[in-house]
Structures are given as structure tokens and as C-alpha cells.
Short mmCIF file of C-alpha atoms in Angstrom, two decimals:
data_model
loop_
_atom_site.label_atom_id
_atom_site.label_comp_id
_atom_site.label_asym_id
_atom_site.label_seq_id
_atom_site.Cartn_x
_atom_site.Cartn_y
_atom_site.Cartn_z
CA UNK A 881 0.00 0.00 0.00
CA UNK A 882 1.14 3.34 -1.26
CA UNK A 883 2.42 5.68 1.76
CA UNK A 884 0.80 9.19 1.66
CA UNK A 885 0.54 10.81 5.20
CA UNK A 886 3.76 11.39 6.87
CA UNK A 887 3.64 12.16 10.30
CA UNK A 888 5.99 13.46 12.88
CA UNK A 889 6.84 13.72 16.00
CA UNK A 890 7.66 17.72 17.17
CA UNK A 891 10.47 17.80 19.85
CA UNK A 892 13.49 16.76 18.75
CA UNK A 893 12.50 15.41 15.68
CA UNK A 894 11.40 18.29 13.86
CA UNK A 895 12.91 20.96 15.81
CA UNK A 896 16.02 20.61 18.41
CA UNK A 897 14.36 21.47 22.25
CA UNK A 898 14.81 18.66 24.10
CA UNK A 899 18.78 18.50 25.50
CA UNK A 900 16.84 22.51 26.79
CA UNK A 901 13.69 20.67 27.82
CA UNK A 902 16.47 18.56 29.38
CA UNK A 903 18.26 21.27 31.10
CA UNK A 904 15.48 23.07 32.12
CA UNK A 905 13.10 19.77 34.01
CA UNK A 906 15.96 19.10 35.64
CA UNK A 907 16.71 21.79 37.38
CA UNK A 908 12.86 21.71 38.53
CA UNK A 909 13.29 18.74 39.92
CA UNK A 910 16.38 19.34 41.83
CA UNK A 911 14.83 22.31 43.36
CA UNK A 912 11.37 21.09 43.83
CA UNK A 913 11.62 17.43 44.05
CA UNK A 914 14.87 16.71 45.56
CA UNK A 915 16.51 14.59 42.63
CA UNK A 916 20.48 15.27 41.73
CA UNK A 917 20.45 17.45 38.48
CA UNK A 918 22.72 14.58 36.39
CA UNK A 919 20.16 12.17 37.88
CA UNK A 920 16.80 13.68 37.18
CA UNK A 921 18.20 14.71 33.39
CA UNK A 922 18.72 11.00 32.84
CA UNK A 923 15.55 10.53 34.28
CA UNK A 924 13.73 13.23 31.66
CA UNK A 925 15.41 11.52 28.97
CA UNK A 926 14.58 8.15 29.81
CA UNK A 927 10.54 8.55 29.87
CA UNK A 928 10.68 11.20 26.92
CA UNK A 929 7.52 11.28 25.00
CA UNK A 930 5.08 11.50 27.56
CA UNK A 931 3.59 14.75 28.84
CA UNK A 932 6.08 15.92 31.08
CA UNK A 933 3.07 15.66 33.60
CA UNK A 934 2.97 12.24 32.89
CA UNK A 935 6.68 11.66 32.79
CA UNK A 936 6.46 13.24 36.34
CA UNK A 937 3.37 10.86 37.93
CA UNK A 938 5.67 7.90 36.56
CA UNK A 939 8.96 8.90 38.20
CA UNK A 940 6.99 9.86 41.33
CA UNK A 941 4.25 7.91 41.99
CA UNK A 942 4.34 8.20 45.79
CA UNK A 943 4.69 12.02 45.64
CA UNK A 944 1.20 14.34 45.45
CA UNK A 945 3.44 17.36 44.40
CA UNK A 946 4.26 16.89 40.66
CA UNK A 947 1.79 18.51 39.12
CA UNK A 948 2.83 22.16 40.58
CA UNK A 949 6.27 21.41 39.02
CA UNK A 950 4.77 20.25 35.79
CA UNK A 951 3.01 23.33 35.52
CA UNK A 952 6.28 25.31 36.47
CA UNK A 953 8.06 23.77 33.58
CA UNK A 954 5.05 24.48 31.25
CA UNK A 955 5.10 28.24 32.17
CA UNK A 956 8.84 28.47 31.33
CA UNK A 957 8.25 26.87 27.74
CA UNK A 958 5.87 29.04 26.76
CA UNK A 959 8.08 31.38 26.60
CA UNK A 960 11.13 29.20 25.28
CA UNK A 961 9.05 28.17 22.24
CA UNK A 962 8.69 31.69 21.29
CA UNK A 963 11.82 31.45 19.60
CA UNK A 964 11.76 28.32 17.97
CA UNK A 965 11.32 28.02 14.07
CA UNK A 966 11.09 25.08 11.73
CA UNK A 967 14.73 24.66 10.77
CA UNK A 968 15.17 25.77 7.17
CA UNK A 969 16.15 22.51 5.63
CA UNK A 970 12.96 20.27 7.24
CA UNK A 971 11.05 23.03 5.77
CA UNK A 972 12.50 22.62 2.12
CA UNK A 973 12.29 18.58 2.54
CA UNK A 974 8.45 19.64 3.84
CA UNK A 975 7.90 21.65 0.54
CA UNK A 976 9.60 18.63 -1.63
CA UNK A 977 7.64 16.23 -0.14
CA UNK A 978 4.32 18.22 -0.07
CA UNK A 979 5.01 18.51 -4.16
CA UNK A 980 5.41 14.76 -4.52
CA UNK A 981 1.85 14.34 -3.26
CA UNK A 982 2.65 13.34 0.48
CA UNK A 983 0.30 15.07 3.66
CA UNK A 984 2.63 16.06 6.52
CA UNK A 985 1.33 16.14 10.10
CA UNK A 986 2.35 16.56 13.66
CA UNK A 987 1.61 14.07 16.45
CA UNK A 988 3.49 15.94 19.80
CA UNK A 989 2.70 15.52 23.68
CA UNK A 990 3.36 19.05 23.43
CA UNK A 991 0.70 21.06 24.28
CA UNK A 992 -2.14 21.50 22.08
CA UNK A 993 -1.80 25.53 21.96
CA UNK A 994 2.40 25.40 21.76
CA UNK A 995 1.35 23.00 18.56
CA UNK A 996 -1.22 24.95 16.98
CA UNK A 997 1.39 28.59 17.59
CA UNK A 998 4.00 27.04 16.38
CA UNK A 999 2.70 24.89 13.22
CA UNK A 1000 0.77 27.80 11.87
CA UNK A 1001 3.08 29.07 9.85
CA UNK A 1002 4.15 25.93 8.90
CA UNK A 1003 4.55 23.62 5.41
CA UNK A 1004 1.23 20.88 7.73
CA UNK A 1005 -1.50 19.73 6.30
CA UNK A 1006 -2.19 18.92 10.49
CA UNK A 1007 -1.23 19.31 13.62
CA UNK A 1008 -1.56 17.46 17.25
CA UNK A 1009 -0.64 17.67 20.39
CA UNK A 1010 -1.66 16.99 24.24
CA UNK A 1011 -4.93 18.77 25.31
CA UNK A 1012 -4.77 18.03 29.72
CA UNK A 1013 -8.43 19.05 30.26
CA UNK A 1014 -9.62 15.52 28.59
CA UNK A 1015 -6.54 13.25 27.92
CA UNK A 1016 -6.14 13.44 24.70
CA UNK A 1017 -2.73 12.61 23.67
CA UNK A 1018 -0.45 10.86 20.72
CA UNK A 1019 -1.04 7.72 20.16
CA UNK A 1020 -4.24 6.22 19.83
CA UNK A 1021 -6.21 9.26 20.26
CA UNK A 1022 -4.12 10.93 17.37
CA UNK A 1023 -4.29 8.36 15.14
CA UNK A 1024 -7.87 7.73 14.83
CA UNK A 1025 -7.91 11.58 14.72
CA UNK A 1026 -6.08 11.52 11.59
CA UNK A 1027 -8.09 8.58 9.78
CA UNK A 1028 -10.98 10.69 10.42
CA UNK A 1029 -9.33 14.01 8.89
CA UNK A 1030 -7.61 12.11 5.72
CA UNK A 1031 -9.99 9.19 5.17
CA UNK A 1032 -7.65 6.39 4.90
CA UNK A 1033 -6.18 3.91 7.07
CA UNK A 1034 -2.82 3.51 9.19
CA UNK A 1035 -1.60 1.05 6.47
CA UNK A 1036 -1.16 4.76 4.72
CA UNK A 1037 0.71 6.46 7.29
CA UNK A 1038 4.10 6.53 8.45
CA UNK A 1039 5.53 7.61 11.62
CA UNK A 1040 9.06 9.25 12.71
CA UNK A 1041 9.95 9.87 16.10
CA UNK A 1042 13.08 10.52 17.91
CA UNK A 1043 12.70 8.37 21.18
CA UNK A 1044 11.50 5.39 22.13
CA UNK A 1045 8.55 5.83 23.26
CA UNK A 1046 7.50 7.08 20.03
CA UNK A 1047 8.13 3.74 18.87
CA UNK A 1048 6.35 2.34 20.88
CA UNK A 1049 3.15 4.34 20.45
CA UNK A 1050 3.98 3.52 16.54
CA UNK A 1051 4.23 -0.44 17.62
CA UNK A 1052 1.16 -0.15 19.94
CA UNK A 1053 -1.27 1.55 17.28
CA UNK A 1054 -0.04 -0.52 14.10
CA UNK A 1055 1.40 2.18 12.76
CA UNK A 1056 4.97 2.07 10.86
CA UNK A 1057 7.83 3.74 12.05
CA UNK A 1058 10.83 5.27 11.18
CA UNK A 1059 13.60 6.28 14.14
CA UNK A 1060 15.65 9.53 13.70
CA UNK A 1061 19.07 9.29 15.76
CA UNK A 1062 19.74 11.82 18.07
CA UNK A 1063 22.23 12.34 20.80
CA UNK A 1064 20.00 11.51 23.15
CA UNK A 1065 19.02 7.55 21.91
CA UNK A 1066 21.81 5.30 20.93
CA UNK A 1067 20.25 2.69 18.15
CA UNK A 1068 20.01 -0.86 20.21
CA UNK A 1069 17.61 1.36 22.57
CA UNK A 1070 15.62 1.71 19.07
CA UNK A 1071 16.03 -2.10 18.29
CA UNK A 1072 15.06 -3.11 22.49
CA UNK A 1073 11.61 -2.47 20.90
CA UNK A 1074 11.68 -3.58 17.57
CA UNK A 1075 15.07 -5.24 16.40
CA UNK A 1076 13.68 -4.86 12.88
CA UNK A 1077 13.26 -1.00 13.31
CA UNK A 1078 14.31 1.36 10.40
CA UNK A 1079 16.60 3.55 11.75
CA UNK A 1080 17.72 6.98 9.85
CA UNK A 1081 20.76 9.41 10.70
CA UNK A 1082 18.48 12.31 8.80
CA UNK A 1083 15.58 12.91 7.87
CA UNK A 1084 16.39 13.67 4.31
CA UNK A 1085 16.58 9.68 4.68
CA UNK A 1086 13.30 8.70 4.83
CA UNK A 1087 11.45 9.09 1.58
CA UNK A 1088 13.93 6.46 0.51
CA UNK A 1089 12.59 3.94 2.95
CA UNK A 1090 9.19 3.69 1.96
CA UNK A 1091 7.91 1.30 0.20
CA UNK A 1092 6.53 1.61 -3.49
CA UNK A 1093 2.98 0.49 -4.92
#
């Protein structure tokens, strides 16, 4: 089945916040959670993907104090993302791709309103992210979201994230994926959920991996 919606991932894939996000978390939870900086940036890292929210309920389940730190972190990156723009040359491999008859859309756990601010301007046909106030989050949700909005199935769609976590979303929905290498993932951490997972250095790369008719 031909490919024609390409969907990505936002941070880190698309657009290079997350050794920041990094940065920034952990220092939050040093100061408000009593974790070692080096300690809690692993920790960031290592449950990447989710809502940082989420990431926070899962590294501190016993603690009822998470979410005022969540929402700490949340008020600093509205103002961080601000500043971010679509690197030049995703936007040119955007336009390409857009021209070859692909869709392009966004599936983030960022928040809904960072999404919608900074896609708008964007080369998107779409564009998700997390909305707290009823769950709704990548992964399922998104997915059947974007059936809906295209009118074809998942056996249409591809997905690239860097972490993973997104590949395991892409596993858990039936979805294919693609993984972009980062700094932050090394590739057996890739393969520790798929060992047959394509794995690309750029993301000028993928195109190339899809398959044909």
C-alpha cells in the first residue's frame, strides 16, 4: 500500500528542544523534588515522550506534588518556544515532499496551543498535540484523529519519532515507524523495541525507505 501521510513527532524530531527541555526539568526537579540534576536529566530523557506531567506521575508515583512542578516547567516553555522556528532545511524537505503528493502532520505531547502557535506558519496539512483538560494525547487518540481528517487507514501512514517511546506508540497503534538518531538515543535502545526498526541518521533519509505500490 502506497504511503501518503507522513507524520511526525515535534520535539526533537522536527525541531532541536529537548537536550533545553532537558536542562530546564531538571533543574525543577532538583529544586522542587529533591533529585540530583545529572540524575533527574537521565531521568527526563529516559521517559521522553510522555507529557512531562505524565513523565512526572511515573517517576513519582508516591509524591502528590508533581503537578505544581509540571506546571512550572510548562510556564517556562511558553516562553522558550517563542523562539523556535522550523529549521530551514525540514522546511524545504516539507515543501519537496508536499510537491510529490505526500500530507505532513504533527503528532506531539506538546501542548495543544504550543502545537497549533508554532505549526501555523508551517509547510502541515495537520497538527496534534496533548490537550490536559480531557486526555487526549499521541497515540491512539491521534491516530484515529487523523483517519478521520484524511480518510484512509494507518496502512497509509508513516511515523518518525526521535525516542522510544515514540516507537512504541507507533508499535502499539499498528502504525509504521521510522527512528531519527539523536544524541540523546543510541540505536540498540531503538532495536530493544523492535530489532527490525528502520533507523535513519536524517531525515532527508526517509522518503527512501518507503515502500513503493
Amino acid at each position: 500500500m502506497t504511503v501518503a501521510l507522513l507524520v511526525f513527532d515535534l520535539d526533537g524530531t522536527l525541531v532541536p528542544t529537548m537536550e533545553d527541555y532537558a536542562d530546564q526539568a531538571a533543574s525543577l526537579m532538583e529544586a522542587h523534588l529533591a533529585t540530583p540534576w545529572h540524575d533527574a536529566r537521565r531521568d527526563y530523557f529516559r521517559t521522553s515522550g510522555l507529557p512531562f506531567q505524565k513523565q512526572l506521575r511515573q517517576l513519582y508515583p508516591d509524591r502528590d506534588d508533581t503537578d505544581s512542578v509540571a506546571e512550572r516547567f510548562e510556564q517556562w516553555k511558553d516562553g522558550y518556544l517563542r523562539a523556535i522556528a522550523l529549521p530551514a532545511p525540514v522546511e524545504r524537505l516539507f515543501g519537496e515532499w508536499r510537491d510529490r503528493g505526500f500530507r505532513i502532520a504533527i503528532s506531539s505531547n506538546n501542548m495543544q496551543a504550543y502545537v497549533d502557535r508554532l505549526a501555523q506558519d508551517w509547510p502541515v496539512d495537520f497538527a496534534l498535540g496533548f490537550r490536559p483538560e480531557d486526555g487526549f494525547a499521541k497515540g491512539e487518540d491521534h491516530f484515529r484523529t487523523l483517519e478521520a481528517r484524511f480518510g484512509f487507514g494507518r496502512e497509509r501512514m508513516v511515523f518518525t519519532g526521535d525516542s522510544p517511546n515514540d516507537a512504541r506508540i507507533a508499535r502499539d497503534t499498528g502504525v509504521a515507524f521510522r527512528a531519527l538518531l539523536t544524541t540523546a538515543f543510541r540505536p540498540e535502545d531503538f532495536r530493544a523495541v523492535d530489532p527490525a526498526i528502520v533507523l535513519l541518521d536524517g531525515l532527508d533519509q526517509l522518503v527512501a525507505t518507503l515502500p513503493i505500490g
